[in-house]
């Protein structure tokens, strides 16, 4: 908030019970002109972003002060501030974090690792005070809002690949176990025309039939693909 932002605008959808200004009790950010989202008016107090593409978002950080400072009345019990989100698959807002009324009387930076539920192509974020005692009381402000994301690549990187062209070793780097089957060309024919020998994980034995990988780091994984067939 280096200047008085236009709301609604490209970033913000609405602000209630507050304005973009310099708080009566002083700026909470020493960088820039000192403008913040400052809430001290009657009624609902909240600020809400436009719909954001947070598909690759990793963390959220912001500065906040609730009460505190000369000229700002301290908030009371129950007058906490919450950060909420509404992802593209949600019809209502869900709480992300609750900031206790008495823990932020001096400006502090809050950092949050965003859960997977927040990571959608159309997520709205909202800061909201649960209640207040009216104009000029229980004041609070936020500033320096940042969302960081892991790098997005247009190139798909293969994290795991198994063609069975050579017989895997159970207990090796890829596979932990196989039950009720073995690595060979199925009796009913090759399911992979690109394979030199038609070998596959083929299950035809009695009892449990399964195959299990070793533990895999799938932190950034997006897609799994494989060939499969069964005889009816």
PDB file of C-alpha atoms in Angstrom:
ATOM      1  CA  UNK A   1       0.000   0.000   0.000  1.00  0.00           C
ATOM      2  CA  UNK A   2       2.520   2.618  -1.125  1.00  0.00           C
ATOM      3  CA  UNK A   3      -0.371   4.805  -2.280  1.00  0.00           C
ATOM      4  CA  UNK A   4      -4.125   5.025  -1.818  1.00  0.00           C
ATOM      5  CA  UNK A   5      -5.239   1.958  -3.784  1.00  0.00           C
ATOM      6  CA  UNK A   6      -8.392   2.032  -5.883  1.00  0.00           C
ATOM      7  CA  UNK A   7     -10.890  -0.444  -4.454  1.00  0.00           C
ATOM      8  CA  UNK A   8     -12.350  -2.236  -6.315  1.00  0.00           C
ATOM      9  CA  UNK A   9      -9.313  -2.584  -8.559  1.00  0.00           C
ATOM     10  CA  UNK A  10      -6.987  -5.189 -10.031  1.00  0.00           C
ATOM     11  CA  UNK A  11      -5.948  -6.590  -6.631  1.00  0.00           C
ATOM     12  CA  UNK A  12      -8.766  -5.790  -4.223  1.00  0.00           C
ATOM     13  CA  UNK A  13     -12.471  -6.522  -4.529  1.00  0.00           C
ATOM     14  CA  UNK A  14     -13.781  -4.591  -1.509  1.00  0.00           C
ATOM     15  CA  UNK A  15     -12.945  -3.035   1.838  1.00  0.00           C
ATOM     16  CA  UNK A  16     -15.422  -2.575   4.693  1.00  0.00           C
ATOM     17  CA  UNK A  17     -15.081  -0.591   7.893  1.00  0.00           C
ATOM     18  CA  UNK A  18     -11.726   0.816   6.875  1.00  0.00           C
ATOM     19  CA  UNK A  19      -9.696   2.616   4.232  1.00  0.00           C
ATOM     20  CA  UNK A  20      -6.229   2.830   2.739  1.00  0.00           C
ATOM     21  CA  UNK A  21      -4.626   5.526   4.891  1.00  0.00           C
ATOM     22  CA  UNK A  22      -2.018   6.192   7.572  1.00  0.00           C
ATOM     23  CA  UNK A  23      -3.326   4.927  10.960  1.00  0.00           C
ATOM     24  CA  UNK A  24      -3.989   7.420  13.758  1.00  0.00           C
ATOM     25  CA  UNK A  25      -1.372   5.624  15.839  1.00  0.00           C
ATOM     26  CA  UNK A  26       1.282   5.682  13.108  1.00  0.00           C
ATOM     27  CA  UNK A  27       2.358   3.579  10.146  1.00  0.00           C
ATOM     28  CA  UNK A  28       3.078  -0.104  10.717  1.00  0.00           C
ATOM     29  CA  UNK A  29       5.636  -0.165   7.904  1.00  0.00           C
ATOM     30  CA  UNK A  30       8.698   2.067   7.905  1.00  0.00           C
ATOM     31  CA  UNK A  31       9.190   1.562   4.154  1.00  0.00           C
ATOM     32  CA  UNK A  32       7.416   3.954   1.801  1.00  0.00           C
ATOM     33  CA  UNK A  33       4.749   6.537   2.542  1.00  0.00           C
ATOM     34  CA  UNK A  34       3.157   4.644   5.450  1.00  0.00           C
ATOM     35  CA  UNK A  35      -0.201   3.828   3.861  1.00  0.00           C
ATOM     36  CA  UNK A  36      -1.879   0.668   5.166  1.00  0.00           C
ATOM     37  CA  UNK A  37      -5.282  -0.990   5.121  1.00  0.00           C
ATOM     38  CA  UNK A  38      -6.532   0.621   8.363  1.00  0.00           C
ATOM     39  CA  UNK A  39      -9.775  -0.387  10.101  1.00  0.00           C
ATOM     40  CA  UNK A  40     -11.450   1.836  12.727  1.00  0.00           C
ATOM     41  CA  UNK A  41     -15.015   2.351  11.474  1.00  0.00           C
ATOM     42  CA  UNK A  42     -18.426   1.047  12.572  1.00  0.00           C
ATOM     43  CA  UNK A  43     -19.798  -2.272  11.320  1.00  0.00           C
ATOM     44  CA  UNK A  44     -18.090  -5.129   9.514  1.00  0.00           C
ATOM     45  CA  UNK A  45     -14.347  -4.682   9.079  1.00  0.00           C
ATOM     46  CA  UNK A  46     -12.766  -6.663   6.258  1.00  0.00           C
ATOM     47  CA  UNK A  47     -10.740  -6.496   3.072  1.00  0.00           C
ATOM     48  CA  UNK A  48     -11.037  -9.024   0.264  1.00  0.00           C
ATOM     49  CA  UNK A  49      -8.857  -9.731  -2.757  1.00  0.00           C
ATOM     50  CA  UNK A  50     -10.021 -10.285  -6.279  1.00  0.00           C
ATOM     51  CA  UNK A  51     -10.029 -13.897  -7.456  1.00  0.00           C
ATOM     52  CA  UNK A  52      -6.361 -14.950  -7.666  1.00  0.00           C
ATOM     53  CA  UNK A  53      -4.648 -17.804  -9.500  1.00  0.00           C
ATOM     54  CA  UNK A  54      -2.826 -19.502  -6.605  1.00  0.00           C
ATOM     55  CA  UNK A  55      -2.221 -22.812  -8.370  1.00  0.00           C
ATOM     56  CA  UNK A  56       1.504 -22.592  -7.641  1.00  0.00           C
ATOM     57  CA  UNK A  57       1.298 -20.474  -4.459  1.00  0.00           C
ATOM     58  CA  UNK A  58       3.466 -21.616  -1.583  1.00  0.00           C
ATOM     59  CA  UNK A  59       3.309 -19.012   1.194  1.00  0.00           C
ATOM     60  CA  UNK A  60       1.541 -15.852   2.353  1.00  0.00           C
ATOM     61  CA  UNK A  61       3.096 -13.128   4.499  1.00  0.00           C
ATOM     62  CA  UNK A  62       1.872  -9.757   5.775  1.00  0.00           C
ATOM     63  CA  UNK A  63       2.410  -7.207   8.538  1.00  0.00           C
ATOM     64  CA  UNK A  64      -0.361  -6.718  11.094  1.00  0.00           C
ATOM     65  CA  UNK A  65      -1.047  -4.626  14.186  1.00  0.00           C
ATOM     66  CA  UNK A  66      -4.154  -4.989  16.344  1.00  0.00           C
ATOM     67  CA  UNK A  67      -4.581  -1.995  18.632  1.00  0.00           C
ATOM     68  CA  UNK A  68      -1.331  -0.713  20.122  1.00  0.00           C
ATOM     69  CA  UNK A  69       0.485   2.543  19.556  1.00  0.00           C
ATOM     70  CA  UNK A  70      -0.413   5.976  20.877  1.00  0.00           C
ATOM     71  CA  UNK A  71      -3.825   6.952  19.496  1.00  0.00           C
ATOM     72  CA  UNK A  72      -5.143   3.450  18.720  1.00  0.00           C
ATOM     73  CA  UNK A  73      -7.517   1.779  21.181  1.00  0.00           C
ATOM     74  CA  UNK A  74      -6.556  -1.787  22.069  1.00  0.00           C
ATOM     75  CA  UNK A  75      -8.775  -4.645  20.964  1.00  0.00           C
ATOM     76  CA  UNK A  76     -10.591  -6.735  23.578  1.00  0.00           C
ATOM     77  CA  UNK A  77     -11.246 -10.450  23.982  1.00  0.00           C
ATOM     78  CA  UNK A  78     -13.147 -11.879  21.018  1.00  0.00           C
ATOM     79  CA  UNK A  79     -12.043  -9.085  18.675  1.00  0.00           C
ATOM     80  CA  UNK A  80      -9.477 -11.238  16.892  1.00  0.00           C
ATOM     81  CA  UNK A  81      -8.640 -10.893  13.203  1.00  0.00           C
ATOM     82  CA  UNK A  82      -8.944 -13.936  10.933  1.00  0.00           C
ATOM     83  CA  UNK A  83      -7.512 -14.671   7.500  1.00  0.00           C
ATOM     84  CA  UNK A  84      -9.886 -16.703   5.348  1.00  0.00           C
ATOM     85  CA  UNK A  85      -9.894 -18.161   1.840  1.00  0.00           C
ATOM     86  CA  UNK A  86     -12.451 -19.309  -0.685  1.00  0.00           C
ATOM     87  CA  UNK A  87     -11.009 -21.635  -3.333  1.00  0.00           C
ATOM     88  CA  UNK A  88     -12.685 -22.293  -6.672  1.00  0.00           C
ATOM     89  CA  UNK A  89     -14.330 -25.502  -5.386  1.00  0.00           C
ATOM     90  CA  UNK A  90     -15.690 -23.887  -2.186  1.00  0.00           C
ATOM     91  CA  UNK A  91     -19.010 -22.066  -1.777  1.00  0.00           C
ATOM     92  CA  UNK A  92     -18.050 -20.414   1.543  1.00  0.00           C
ATOM     93  CA  UNK A  93     -14.934 -18.995   3.206  1.00  0.00           C
ATOM     94  CA  UNK A  94     -12.670 -21.252   5.267  1.00  0.00           C
ATOM     95  CA  UNK A  95     -10.442 -19.967   8.079  1.00  0.00           C
ATOM     96  CA  UNK A  96      -6.709 -20.077   7.407  1.00  0.00           C
ATOM     97  CA  UNK A  97      -5.419 -18.492  10.637  1.00  0.00           C
ATOM     98  CA  UNK A  98      -6.793 -16.584  13.642  1.00  0.00           C
ATOM     99  CA  UNK A  99      -4.740 -13.698  15.085  1.00  0.00           C
ATOM    100  CA  UNK A 100      -5.369 -13.192  18.806  1.00  0.00           C
ATOM    101  CA  UNK A 101      -6.467  -9.681  19.810  1.00  0.00           C
ATOM    102  CA  UNK A 102      -3.652  -9.256  22.387  1.00  0.00           C
ATOM    103  CA  UNK A 103      -0.667 -10.738  20.509  1.00  0.00           C
ATOM    104  CA  UNK A 104      -0.133  -8.062  17.848  1.00  0.00           C
ATOM    105  CA  UNK A 105      -0.108  -4.736  19.696  1.00  0.00           C
ATOM    106  CA  UNK A 106       3.182  -4.012  17.991  1.00  0.00           C
ATOM    107  CA  UNK A 107       3.488  -4.610  14.255  1.00  0.00           C
ATOM    108  CA  UNK A 108       4.574  -8.134  13.406  1.00  0.00           C
ATOM    109  CA  UNK A 109       5.126 -10.110  10.227  1.00  0.00           C
ATOM    110  CA  UNK A 110       2.951 -13.217   9.902  1.00  0.00           C
ATOM    111  CA  UNK A 111       4.054 -15.980   7.509  1.00  0.00           C
ATOM    112  CA  UNK A 112       1.833 -18.897   6.516  1.00  0.00           C
ATOM    113  CA  UNK A 113       2.643 -21.974   4.443  1.00  0.00           C
ATOM    114  CA  UNK A 114      -0.421 -22.328   2.235  1.00  0.00           C
ATOM    115  CA  UNK A 115      -2.186 -25.719   2.327  1.00  0.00           C
ATOM    116  CA  UNK A 116      -3.131 -27.518  -0.881  1.00  0.00           C
ATOM    117  CA  UNK A 117      -6.789 -26.490  -0.483  1.00  0.00           C
ATOM    118  CA  UNK A 118      -5.804 -22.845  -1.082  1.00  0.00           C
ATOM    119  CA  UNK A 119      -3.991 -23.675  -4.311  1.00  0.00           C
ATOM    120  CA  UNK A 120      -6.688 -23.201  -6.945  1.00  0.00           C
ATOM    121  CA  UNK A 121      -6.967 -21.150 -10.125  1.00  0.00           C
ATOM    122  CA  UNK A 122      -9.559 -18.846  -8.532  1.00  0.00           C
ATOM    123  CA  UNK A 123      -8.895 -18.264  -4.820  1.00  0.00           C
ATOM    124  CA  UNK A 124     -10.132 -15.247  -2.845  1.00  0.00           C
ATOM    125  CA  UNK A 125      -8.362 -14.158   0.373  1.00  0.00           C
ATOM    126  CA  UNK A 126     -10.071 -12.144   3.109  1.00  0.00           C
ATOM    127  CA  UNK A 127      -8.891 -10.459   6.310  1.00  0.00           C
ATOM    128  CA  UNK A 128     -11.760  -9.895   8.769  1.00  0.00           C
ATOM    129  CA  UNK A 129     -12.213  -8.809  12.387  1.00  0.00           C
ATOM    130  CA  UNK A 130     -14.629 -11.084  14.227  1.00  0.00           C
ATOM    131  CA  UNK A 131     -16.311  -8.164  16.029  1.00  0.00           C
ATOM    132  CA  UNK A 132     -15.628  -4.617  17.224  1.00  0.00           C
ATOM    133  CA  UNK A 133     -17.071  -2.101  19.686  1.00  0.00           C
ATOM    134  CA  UNK A 134     -17.713   0.656  17.164  1.00  0.00           C
ATOM    135  CA  UNK A 135     -16.045   3.626  15.524  1.00  0.00           C
ATOM    136  CA  UNK A 136     -12.614   4.553  16.846  1.00  0.00           C
ATOM    137  CA  UNK A 137     -12.205   1.350  18.890  1.00  0.00           C
ATOM    138  CA  UNK A 138     -10.382  -1.973  18.482  1.00  0.00           C
ATOM    139  CA  UNK A 139      -8.368  -0.623  15.561  1.00  0.00           C
ATOM    140  CA  UNK A 140      -6.168  -2.787  13.370  1.00  0.00           C
ATOM    141  CA  UNK A 141      -4.105  -2.531  10.203  1.00  0.00           C
ATOM    142  CA  UNK A 142      -2.357  -4.757   7.657  1.00  0.00           C
ATOM    143  CA  UNK A 143       0.385  -4.015   5.136  1.00  0.00           C
ATOM    144  CA  UNK A 144       3.189  -5.569   3.062  1.00  0.00           C
ATOM    145  CA  UNK A 145       1.071  -8.473   1.786  1.00  0.00           C
ATOM    146  CA  UNK A 146       3.083 -10.946  -0.286  1.00  0.00           C
ATOM    147  CA  UNK A 147       2.290 -14.296  -1.868  1.00  0.00           C
ATOM    148  CA  UNK A 148       5.238 -16.384  -3.029  1.00  0.00           C
ATOM    149  CA  UNK A 149       5.082 -19.303  -5.443  1.00  0.00           C
ATOM    150  CA  UNK A 150       7.322 -22.134  -6.490  1.00  0.00           C
ATOM    151  CA  UNK A 151       8.611 -21.765 -10.064  1.00  0.00           C
ATOM    152  CA  UNK A 152       6.110 -22.822 -12.702  1.00  0.00           C
ATOM    153  CA  UNK A 153       7.566 -24.671 -15.659  1.00  0.00           C
ATOM    154  CA  UNK A 154       5.952 -25.380 -19.008  1.00  0.00           C
ATOM    155  CA  UNK A 155       8.222 -28.427 -19.315  1.00  0.00           C
ATOM    156  CA  UNK A 156       6.993 -31.685 -17.793  1.00  0.00           C
ATOM    157  CA  UNK A 157       9.763 -33.448 -15.881  1.00  0.00           C
ATOM    158  CA  UNK A 158       9.470 -37.205 -15.458  1.00  0.00           C
ATOM    159  CA  UNK A 159       9.901 -38.097 -11.783  1.00  0.00           C
ATOM    160  CA  UNK A 160       9.358 -41.845 -12.210  1.00  0.00           C
ATOM    161  CA  UNK A 161       9.513 -43.995 -15.346  1.00  0.00           C
ATOM    162  CA  UNK A 162       9.141 -47.742 -15.728  1.00  0.00           C
ATOM    163  CA  UNK A 163       8.831 -49.509 -19.103  1.00  0.00           C
ATOM    164  CA  UNK A 164       9.663 -53.051 -17.867  1.00  0.00           C
ATOM    165  CA  UNK A 165      11.908 -53.483 -20.952  1.00  0.00           C
ATOM    166  CA  UNK A 166      14.364 -55.008 -18.518  1.00  0.00           C
ATOM    167  CA  UNK A 167      13.143 -56.992 -15.519  1.00  0.00           C
ATOM    168  CA  UNK A 168      13.088 -54.773 -12.401  1.00  0.00           C
ATOM    169  CA  UNK A 169      14.653 -55.831  -9.126  1.00  0.00           C
ATOM    170  CA  UNK A 170      12.163 -56.059  -6.266  1.00  0.00           C
ATOM    171  CA  UNK A 171      13.711 -54.251  -3.314  1.00  0.00           C
ATOM    172  CA  UNK A 172      15.645 -52.015  -5.695  1.00  0.00           C
ATOM    173  CA  UNK A 173      15.373 -48.275  -6.245  1.00  0.00           C
ATOM    174  CA  UNK A 174      11.867 -48.350  -7.832  1.00  0.00           C
ATOM    175  CA  UNK A 175       9.825 -51.292  -6.577  1.00  0.00           C
ATOM    176  CA  UNK A 176       9.264 -52.465  -3.024  1.00  0.00           C
ATOM    177  CA  UNK A 177       7.101 -55.533  -3.660  1.00  0.00           C
ATOM    178  CA  UNK A 178       4.972 -57.507  -6.127  1.00  0.00           C
ATOM    179  CA  UNK A 179       2.329 -60.084  -5.156  1.00  0.00           C
ATOM    180  CA  UNK A 180       0.348 -62.476  -7.338  1.00  0.00           C
ATOM    181  CA  UNK A 181       2.240 -61.584 -10.473  1.00  0.00           C
ATOM    182  CA  UNK A 182       5.591 -61.308 -12.205  1.00  0.00           C
ATOM    183  CA  UNK A 183       7.412 -59.370 -14.912  1.00  0.00           C
ATOM    184  CA  UNK A 184       6.851 -61.094 -18.241  1.00  0.00           C
ATOM    185  CA  UNK A 185       4.984 -60.898 -21.552  1.00  0.00           C
ATOM    186  CA  UNK A 186       1.282 -61.563 -20.832  1.00  0.00           C
ATOM    187  CA  UNK A 187      -0.145 -64.828 -22.192  1.00  0.00           C
ATOM    188  CA  UNK A 188      -2.756 -62.789 -24.060  1.00  0.00           C
ATOM    189  CA  UNK A 189      -0.302 -60.561 -25.858  1.00  0.00           C
ATOM    190  CA  UNK A 190       1.777 -57.430 -25.645  1.00  0.00           C
ATOM    191  CA  UNK A 191       0.040 -54.310 -24.223  1.00  0.00           C
ATOM    192  CA  UNK A 192       2.892 -51.975 -25.192  1.00  0.00           C
ATOM    193  CA  UNK A 193       3.647 -51.865 -28.894  1.00  0.00           C
ATOM    194  CA  UNK A 194       6.706 -49.702 -28.276  1.00  0.00           C
ATOM    195  CA  UNK A 195       8.288 -52.334 -26.070  1.00  0.00           C
ATOM    196  CA  UNK A 196      10.979 -54.551 -27.566  1.00  0.00           C
ATOM    197  CA  UNK A 197       9.897 -57.687 -25.684  1.00  0.00           C
ATOM    198  CA  UNK A 198       6.383 -56.908 -24.432  1.00  0.00           C
ATOM    199  CA  UNK A 199       7.300 -57.375 -20.790  1.00  0.00           C
ATOM    200  CA  UNK A 200       4.809 -55.961 -18.255  1.00  0.00           C
ATOM    201  CA  UNK A 201       3.791 -56.369 -14.644  1.00  0.00           C
ATOM    202  CA  UNK A 202       1.399 -59.279 -15.291  1.00  0.00           C
ATOM    203  CA  UNK A 203      -0.939 -60.635 -12.609  1.00  0.00           C
ATOM    204  CA  UNK A 204      -2.483 -64.095 -12.981  1.00  0.00           C
ATOM    205  CA  UNK A 205      -1.659 -65.932  -9.742  1.00  0.00           C
ATOM    206  CA  UNK A 206      -3.909 -66.784  -6.796  1.00  0.00           C
ATOM    207  CA  UNK A 207      -4.220 -64.594  -3.714  1.00  0.00           C
ATOM    208  CA  UNK A 208      -3.476 -60.906  -3.349  1.00  0.00           C
ATOM    209  CA  UNK A 209      -2.408 -59.175  -6.548  1.00  0.00           C
ATOM    210  CA  UNK A 210      -0.563 -55.902  -6.147  1.00  0.00           C
ATOM    211  CA  UNK A 211       2.604 -53.991  -6.921  1.00  0.00           C
ATOM    212  CA  UNK A 212       4.066 -51.282  -4.716  1.00  0.00           C
ATOM    213  CA  UNK A 213       6.728 -48.653  -5.350  1.00  0.00           C
ATOM    214  CA  UNK A 214       9.455 -47.551  -3.011  1.00  0.00           C
ATOM    215  CA  UNK A 215       8.723 -44.221  -1.238  1.00  0.00           C
ATOM    216  CA  UNK A 216       8.692 -41.435  -3.849  1.00  0.00           C
ATOM    217  CA  UNK A 217       9.119 -37.672  -3.489  1.00  0.00           C
ATOM    218  CA  UNK A 218       5.958 -36.435  -5.235  1.00  0.00           C
ATOM    219  CA  UNK A 219       5.965 -32.924  -3.771  1.00  0.00           C
ATOM    220  CA  UNK A 220       5.653 -31.282  -7.191  1.00  0.00           C
ATOM    221  CA  UNK A 221       3.981 -34.176  -9.007  1.00  0.00           C
ATOM    222  CA  UNK A 222       0.871 -33.387 -11.077  1.00  0.00           C
ATOM    223  CA  UNK A 223       0.170 -36.421 -13.277  1.00  0.00           C
ATOM    224  CA  UNK A 224       0.417 -40.217 -13.236  1.00  0.00           C
ATOM    225  CA  UNK A 225      -0.053 -42.226 -16.452  1.00  0.00           C
ATOM    226  CA  UNK A 226       0.118 -45.973 -17.200  1.00  0.00           C
ATOM    227  CA  UNK A 227      -1.199 -48.695 -19.499  1.00  0.00           C
ATOM    228  CA  UNK A 228      -3.635 -51.273 -18.108  1.00  0.00           C
ATOM    229  CA  UNK A 229      -5.992 -53.977 -19.357  1.00  0.00           C
ATOM    230  CA  UNK A 230      -8.127 -56.774 -17.920  1.00  0.00           C
ATOM    231  CA  UNK A 231     -10.028 -59.680 -19.450  1.00  0.00           C
ATOM    232  CA  UNK A 232     -13.773 -59.837 -18.718  1.00  0.00           C
TER     233      UNK A 232
END
